[in-house]
Amino acid sequence: MAGELDTAFWLTGGAILLLLVLSGFFSGSETALTAASRGKLRTQADKGSRGAERALKITEDNEKLIGSVLLGNNLVNILSTSLATAMFTRLFGDSGVALATLVMTALVLIFVLGGGPVPAMIAIAFHTVGALGKLFSEVNENASLKPVEGLASVGATWTQKMLLGVVPQVAPNYFSYALLRFEINIRASAILGFVGAGGIGIFLLLFATIVTVDQMSSVVRDRLTHGRKSEMLA
């Protein structure tokens, strides 16, 4: 039984990986074929390029092309998610559904969007929304209801009670936490850029590389400059 489970697990995992590769293939094909210039393809086809000729035939009907690619992409994504849900449910029980959802979302984004700045931006956005939602809810729970009760006693509407009784209490903390998360996101984007995810980190890495090379080459440049001065004085 254990051997069968192990075999089923690895077969399911291999099928999920294959489906994710197909998902990336469909997404890349859609981007490449819709962005291709028919003029350049025609030029290459006139020169005898068989690939350009096939691309021209495929892109003759853009609606059919996009519909077929999207249909195939949705099918493989749904099938891979279903297999992952079944596998994680067998391993982790009822909590496997949520875990499979998170894992498959991350994998699909990576395979579909690649390792550039878009998946990193989405990851930071998800984390920021969750963290700020928790912090904002705690701020709302700690707000005093006395101003709201006082406004209600004089016949204020719901909008007036929120704007005059709640917003002045929670707004400072909202701005404080928002600025804190902004600072954290700047740091995270810099770190992600250092490991190849793009964004601010790429420019910081480029700047650090330029400064390092400049400092290391300053000795050589200084020696060359002083050497030329010595030759001129001699």
mmCIF file of C-alpha atoms in Angstrom:
data_model
loop_
_atom_site.group_PDB
_atom_site.id
_atom_site.type_symbol
_atom_site.label_atom_id
_atom_site.label_comp_id
_atom_site.label_asym_id
_atom_site.label_seq_id
_atom_site.Cartn_x
_atom_site.Cartn_y
_atom_site.Cartn_z
ATOM 1 C CA MET A 1 0.000 0.000 0.000
ATOM 2 C CA ALA A 2 2.824 2.375 0.868
ATOM 3 C CA GLY A 3 4.541 1.596 -2.410
ATOM 4 C CA GLU A 4 1.342 2.314 -4.330
ATOM 5 C CA LEU A 5 0.880 5.573 -2.490
ATOM 6 C CA ASP A 6 4.461 6.572 -3.209
ATOM 7 C CA THR A 7 4.060 5.726 -6.890
ATOM 8 C CA ALA A 8 0.771 7.626 -7.107
ATOM 9 C CA PHE A 9 2.324 10.608 -5.343
ATOM 10 C CA TRP A 10 5.253 10.858 -7.741
ATOM 11 C CA LEU A 11 3.070 10.297 -10.793
ATOM 12 C CA THR A 12 0.704 13.043 -9.645
ATOM 13 C CA GLY A 13 3.610 15.377 -8.940
ATOM 14 C CA GLY A 14 5.101 14.700 -12.373
ATOM 15 C CA ALA A 15 1.739 15.328 -14.035
ATOM 16 C CA ILE A 16 1.376 18.634 -12.184
ATOM 17 C CA LEU A 17 4.856 19.720 -13.261
ATOM 18 C CA LEU A 18 4.112 18.784 -16.883
ATOM 19 C CA LEU A 19 0.850 20.732 -16.790
ATOM 20 C CA LEU A 20 2.622 23.778 -15.369
ATOM 21 C CA VAL A 21 5.157 23.610 -18.195
ATOM 22 C CA LEU A 22 2.275 23.447 -20.684
ATOM 23 C CA SER A 23 0.685 26.454 -18.967
ATOM 24 C CA GLY A 24 3.884 28.429 -19.432
ATOM 25 C CA PHE A 25 4.046 27.260 -23.057
ATOM 26 C CA PHE A 26 0.496 28.452 -23.762
ATOM 27 C CA SER A 27 1.129 31.824 -22.100
ATOM 28 C CA GLY A 28 4.410 32.332 -23.929
ATOM 29 C CA SER A 29 2.852 31.318 -27.238
ATOM 30 C CA GLU A 30 0.011 33.786 -26.790
ATOM 31 C CA THR A 31 2.407 36.626 -26.047
ATOM 32 C CA ALA A 32 4.800 35.747 -28.873
ATOM 33 C CA LEU A 33 2.173 35.205 -31.571
ATOM 34 C CA THR A 34 0.019 38.239 -30.732
ATOM 35 C CA ALA A 35 3.062 40.528 -30.503
ATOM 36 C CA ALA A 36 4.655 39.249 -33.713
ATOM 37 C CA SER A 37 4.831 41.694 -36.606
ATOM 38 C CA ARG A 38 3.195 40.251 -39.693
ATOM 39 C CA GLY A 39 5.346 42.488 -41.876
ATOM 40 C CA LYS A 40 8.550 41.006 -40.482
ATOM 41 C CA LEU A 41 7.074 37.509 -40.670
ATOM 42 C CA ARG A 42 6.183 38.111 -44.319
ATOM 43 C CA THR A 43 9.733 39.268 -45.013
ATOM 44 C CA GLN A 44 11.193 36.181 -43.368
ATOM 45 C CA ALA A 45 8.711 33.967 -45.206
ATOM 46 C CA ASP A 46 9.749 35.474 -48.549
ATOM 47 C CA LYS A 47 13.338 34.578 -47.672
ATOM 48 C CA GLY A 48 12.306 30.935 -47.261
ATOM 49 C CA SER A 49 11.782 30.680 -43.484
ATOM 50 C CA ARG A 50 9.372 27.806 -42.797
ATOM 51 C CA GLY A 51 8.823 28.968 -39.217
ATOM 52 C CA ALA A 52 7.691 32.380 -40.444
ATOM 53 C CA GLU A 53 5.318 30.734 -42.927
ATOM 54 C CA ARG A 54 3.742 28.619 -40.179
ATOM 55 C CA ALA A 55 3.469 31.678 -37.896
ATOM 56 C CA LEU A 56 1.672 33.588 -40.669
ATOM 57 C CA LYS A 57 -0.835 30.775 -41.148
ATOM 58 C CA ILE A 58 -1.448 30.531 -37.400
ATOM 59 C CA THR A 59 -1.948 34.283 -36.937
ATOM 60 C CA GLU A 60 -4.356 34.713 -39.859
ATOM 61 C CA ASP A 61 -7.353 34.379 -37.514
ATOM 62 C CA ASN A 62 -6.422 36.126 -34.259
ATOM 63 C CA GLU A 63 -9.753 35.395 -32.559
ATOM 64 C CA LYS A 64 -9.474 31.664 -33.143
ATOM 65 C CA LEU A 65 -5.807 31.725 -32.089
ATOM 66 C CA ILE A 66 -6.431 33.569 -28.820
ATOM 67 C CA GLY A 67 -9.508 31.461 -28.051
ATOM 68 C CA SER A 68 -7.614 28.201 -28.584
ATOM 69 C CA VAL A 69 -4.639 29.317 -26.489
ATOM 70 C CA LEU A 70 -6.817 30.568 -23.639
ATOM 71 C CA LEU A 71 -8.899 27.387 -23.700
ATOM 72 C CA GLY A 72 -5.801 25.200 -23.510
ATOM 73 C CA ASN A 73 -4.260 27.369 -20.779
ATOM 74 C CA ASN A 74 -7.418 27.246 -18.659
ATOM 75 C CA LEU A 75 -7.730 23.484 -19.100
ATOM 76 C CA VAL A 76 -4.185 22.735 -17.951
ATOM 77 C CA ASN A 77 -4.442 25.205 -15.051
ATOM 78 C CA ILE A 78 -7.715 23.699 -13.826
ATOM 79 C CA LEU A 79 -6.427 20.146 -14.193
ATOM 80 C CA SER A 80 -3.155 20.902 -12.402
ATOM 81 C CA THR A 81 -5.022 22.635 -9.566
ATOM 82 C CA SER A 82 -7.410 19.684 -9.225
ATOM 83 C CA LEU A 83 -4.547 17.178 -9.065
ATOM 84 C CA ALA A 84 -2.690 19.331 -6.542
ATOM 85 C CA THR A 85 -5.810 19.635 -4.378
ATOM 86 C CA ALA A 86 -6.307 15.873 -4.385
ATOM 87 C CA MET A 87 -2.638 15.249 -3.545
ATOM 88 C CA PHE A 88 -2.458 17.828 -0.743
ATOM 89 C CA THR A 89 -5.791 16.678 0.689
ATOM 90 C CA ARG A 90 -4.464 13.130 0.909
ATOM 91 C CA LEU A 91 -1.299 14.367 2.615
ATOM 92 C CA PHE A 92 -2.638 17.110 4.916
ATOM 93 C CA GLY A 93 -6.350 16.447 5.228
ATOM 94 C CA ASP A 94 -8.871 19.290 5.014
ATOM 95 C CA SER A 95 -6.166 21.953 5.302
ATOM 96 C CA GLY A 96 -4.653 20.638 2.083
ATOM 97 C CA VAL A 97 -7.234 22.554 0.018
ATOM 98 C CA ALA A 98 -6.008 25.963 1.197
ATOM 99 C CA LEU A 99 -2.383 24.856 0.958
ATOM 100 C CA ALA A 100 -2.868 23.575 -2.582
ATOM 101 C CA THR A 101 -4.503 26.858 -3.565
ATOM 102 C CA LEU A 102 -1.567 28.894 -2.286
ATOM 103 C CA VAL A 103 1.084 26.627 -3.789
ATOM 104 C CA MET A 104 -0.582 26.363 -7.198
ATOM 105 C CA THR A 105 -1.199 30.110 -7.365
ATOM 106 C CA ALA A 106 2.486 30.762 -6.733
ATOM 107 C CA LEU A 107 3.616 28.114 -9.237
ATOM 108 C CA VAL A 108 1.238 29.274 -11.965
ATOM 109 C CA LEU A 109 2.403 32.870 -11.539
ATOM 110 C CA ILE A 110 6.034 31.773 -11.762
ATOM 111 C CA PHE A 111 5.539 29.563 -14.823
ATOM 112 C CA VAL A 112 3.197 31.971 -16.586
ATOM 113 C CA LEU A 113 4.837 35.300 -15.765
ATOM 114 C CA GLY A 114 8.427 34.105 -15.427
ATOM 115 C CA GLY A 115 10.979 35.182 -12.848
ATOM 116 C CA GLY A 116 10.775 38.904 -13.524
ATOM 117 C CA PRO A 117 9.407 41.792 -11.490
ATOM 118 C CA VAL A 118 5.697 40.967 -12.007
ATOM 119 C CA PRO A 119 5.583 37.852 -9.727
ATOM 120 C CA ALA A 120 7.665 39.715 -7.150
ATOM 121 C CA MET A 121 5.269 42.664 -7.273
ATOM 122 C CA ILE A 122 2.265 40.356 -6.878
ATOM 123 C CA ALA A 123 3.910 38.581 -3.931
ATOM 124 C CA ILE A 124 4.646 41.887 -2.184
ATOM 125 C CA ALA A 125 1.101 43.096 -2.892
ATOM 126 C CA PHE A 126 -0.492 39.955 -1.407
ATOM 127 C CA HIS A 127 1.689 40.175 1.686
ATOM 128 C CA THR A 128 1.001 43.883 2.091
ATOM 129 C CA VAL A 129 -2.772 43.464 1.778
ATOM 130 C CA GLY A 130 -2.801 40.700 4.391
ATOM 131 C CA ALA A 131 -0.563 42.539 6.843
ATOM 132 C CA LEU A 132 -2.370 45.881 6.500
ATOM 133 C CA GLY A 133 -5.757 44.178 6.756
ATOM 134 C CA LYS A 134 -4.791 42.656 10.102
ATOM 135 C CA LEU A 135 -3.314 45.916 11.425
ATOM 136 C CA PHE A 136 -6.248 48.026 10.230
ATOM 137 C CA SER A 137 -8.762 45.635 11.796
ATOM 138 C CA GLU A 138 -6.977 45.912 15.144
ATOM 139 C CA VAL A 139 -7.060 49.706 14.880
ATOM 140 C CA ASN A 140 -10.793 49.592 14.165
ATOM 141 C CA GLU A 141 -11.427 47.320 17.153
ATOM 142 C CA ASN A 142 -9.559 49.679 19.485
ATOM 143 C CA ALA A 143 -11.482 52.764 18.359
ATOM 144 C CA SER A 144 -13.664 54.303 21.038
ATOM 145 C CA LEU A 145 -17.430 54.262 20.479
ATOM 146 C CA LYS A 146 -18.152 57.255 22.716
ATOM 147 C CA PRO A 147 -17.834 59.835 19.899
ATOM 148 C CA VAL A 148 -20.126 57.678 17.758
ATOM 149 C CA GLU A 149 -22.702 57.470 20.556
ATOM 150 C CA GLY A 150 -22.520 61.225 21.085
ATOM 151 C CA LEU A 151 -23.102 61.892 17.377
ATOM 152 C CA ALA A 152 -25.957 59.389 17.321
ATOM 153 C CA SER A 153 -27.632 61.205 20.223
ATOM 154 C CA VAL A 154 -27.850 64.404 18.187
ATOM 155 C CA GLY A 155 -29.273 62.619 15.131
ATOM 156 C CA ALA A 156 -26.138 62.197 12.991
ATOM 157 C CA THR A 157 -26.320 59.875 9.990
ATOM 158 C CA TRP A 158 -24.118 56.787 9.585
ATOM 159 C CA THR A 159 -21.788 58.641 7.216
ATOM 160 C CA GLN A 160 -21.428 61.549 9.651
ATOM 161 C CA LYS A 161 -20.732 59.178 12.555
ATOM 162 C CA MET A 162 -17.989 57.440 10.554
ATOM 163 C CA LEU A 163 -16.396 60.634 9.219
ATOM 164 C CA LEU A 164 -16.540 62.609 12.478
ATOM 165 C CA GLY A 165 -16.373 59.875 15.119
ATOM 166 C CA VAL A 166 -14.266 57.029 13.713
ATOM 167 C CA VAL A 167 -12.032 58.365 10.937
ATOM 168 C CA PRO A 168 -10.222 60.933 13.166
ATOM 169 C CA GLN A 169 -9.329 58.101 15.548
ATOM 170 C CA VAL A 170 -8.095 55.559 13.014
ATOM 171 C CA ALA A 171 -6.582 57.816 10.328
ATOM 172 C CA PRO A 172 -3.242 58.489 12.131
ATOM 173 C CA ASN A 173 -2.641 54.780 12.659
ATOM 174 C CA TYR A 174 -3.725 54.027 9.101
ATOM 175 C CA PHE A 175 -1.140 56.433 7.713
ATOM 176 C CA SER A 176 1.518 55.223 10.149
ATOM 177 C CA TYR A 177 1.061 51.564 9.232
ATOM 178 C CA ALA A 178 0.823 52.391 5.524
ATOM 179 C CA LEU A 179 4.153 54.248 5.631
ATOM 180 C CA LEU A 180 5.679 51.378 7.609
ATOM 181 C CA ARG A 181 4.579 48.857 4.992
ATOM 182 C CA PHE A 182 5.843 51.154 2.230
ATOM 183 C CA GLU A 183 9.284 51.188 3.852
ATOM 184 C CA ILE A 184 9.212 47.399 4.244
ATOM 185 C CA ASN A 185 8.193 46.974 0.603
ATOM 186 C CA ILE A 186 11.069 49.189 -0.540
ATOM 187 C CA ARG A 187 13.507 46.987 1.381
ATOM 188 C CA ALA A 188 11.890 43.812 0.049
ATOM 189 C CA SER A 189 11.980 45.060 -3.544
ATOM 190 C CA ALA A 190 15.665 45.880 -3.180
ATOM 191 C CA ILE A 191 16.418 42.385 -1.860
ATOM 192 C CA LEU A 192 14.318 40.762 -4.602
ATOM 193 C CA GLY A 193 16.178 42.794 -7.201
ATOM 194 C CA PHE A 194 19.510 41.516 -5.912
ATOM 195 C CA VAL A 195 18.396 37.919 -6.541
ATOM 196 C CA GLY A 196 17.167 38.630 -10.068
ATOM 197 C CA ALA A 197 13.504 39.597 -9.646
ATOM 198 C CA GLY A 198 13.985 43.068 -11.107
ATOM 199 C CA GLY A 199 12.802 46.354 -9.666
ATOM 200 C CA ILE A 200 14.781 48.794 -7.549
ATOM 201 C CA GLY A 201 17.313 46.159 -6.552
ATOM 202 C CA ILE A 202 18.587 45.909 -10.134
ATOM 203 C CA PHE A 203 19.500 49.601 -10.161
ATOM 204 C CA LEU A 204 21.041 49.382 -6.680
ATOM 205 C CA LEU A 205 23.070 46.359 -7.760
ATOM 206 C CA LEU A 206 24.172 48.179 -10.912
ATOM 207 C CA PHE A 207 25.146 51.246 -8.881
ATOM 208 C CA ALA A 208 27.077 49.136 -6.369
ATOM 209 C CA THR A 209 28.867 47.345 -9.207
ATOM 210 C CA ILE A 210 29.835 50.632 -10.861
ATOM 211 C CA VAL A 211 31.131 52.067 -7.581
ATOM 212 C CA THR A 212 33.084 48.888 -6.818
ATOM 213 C CA VAL A 213 34.669 48.761 -10.270
ATOM 214 C CA ASP A 214 35.455 52.476 -10.102
ATOM 215 C CA GLN A 215 37.159 52.130 -6.725
ATOM 216 C CA MET A 216 39.108 49.042 -7.786
ATOM 217 C CA SER A 217 40.263 50.654 -11.029
ATOM 218 C CA SER A 218 41.178 53.957 -9.362
ATOM 219 C CA VAL A 219 44.569 52.532 -8.356
ATOM 220 C CA VAL A 220 45.375 51.599 -11.950
ATOM 221 C CA ARG A 221 44.140 54.940 -13.292
ATOM 222 C CA ASP A 222 46.113 56.823 -10.648
ATOM 223 C CA ARG A 223 49.271 54.933 -11.520
ATOM 224 C CA LEU A 224 48.802 55.548 -15.223
ATOM 225 C CA THR A 225 48.142 59.249 -14.611
ATOM 226 C CA HIS A 226 51.171 59.719 -12.340
ATOM 227 C CA GLY A 227 53.314 57.674 -14.685
ATOM 228 C CA ARG A 228 52.475 59.965 -17.592
ATOM 229 C CA LYS A 229 53.160 63.019 -15.462
ATOM 230 C CA SER A 230 56.572 61.628 -14.499
ATOM 231 C CA GLU A 231 57.407 61.000 -18.178
ATOM 232 C CA MET A 232 56.347 64.543 -19.109
ATOM 233 C CA LEU A 233 58.453 66.066 -16.302
ATOM 234 C CA ALA A 234 61.437 63.979 -17.306
#
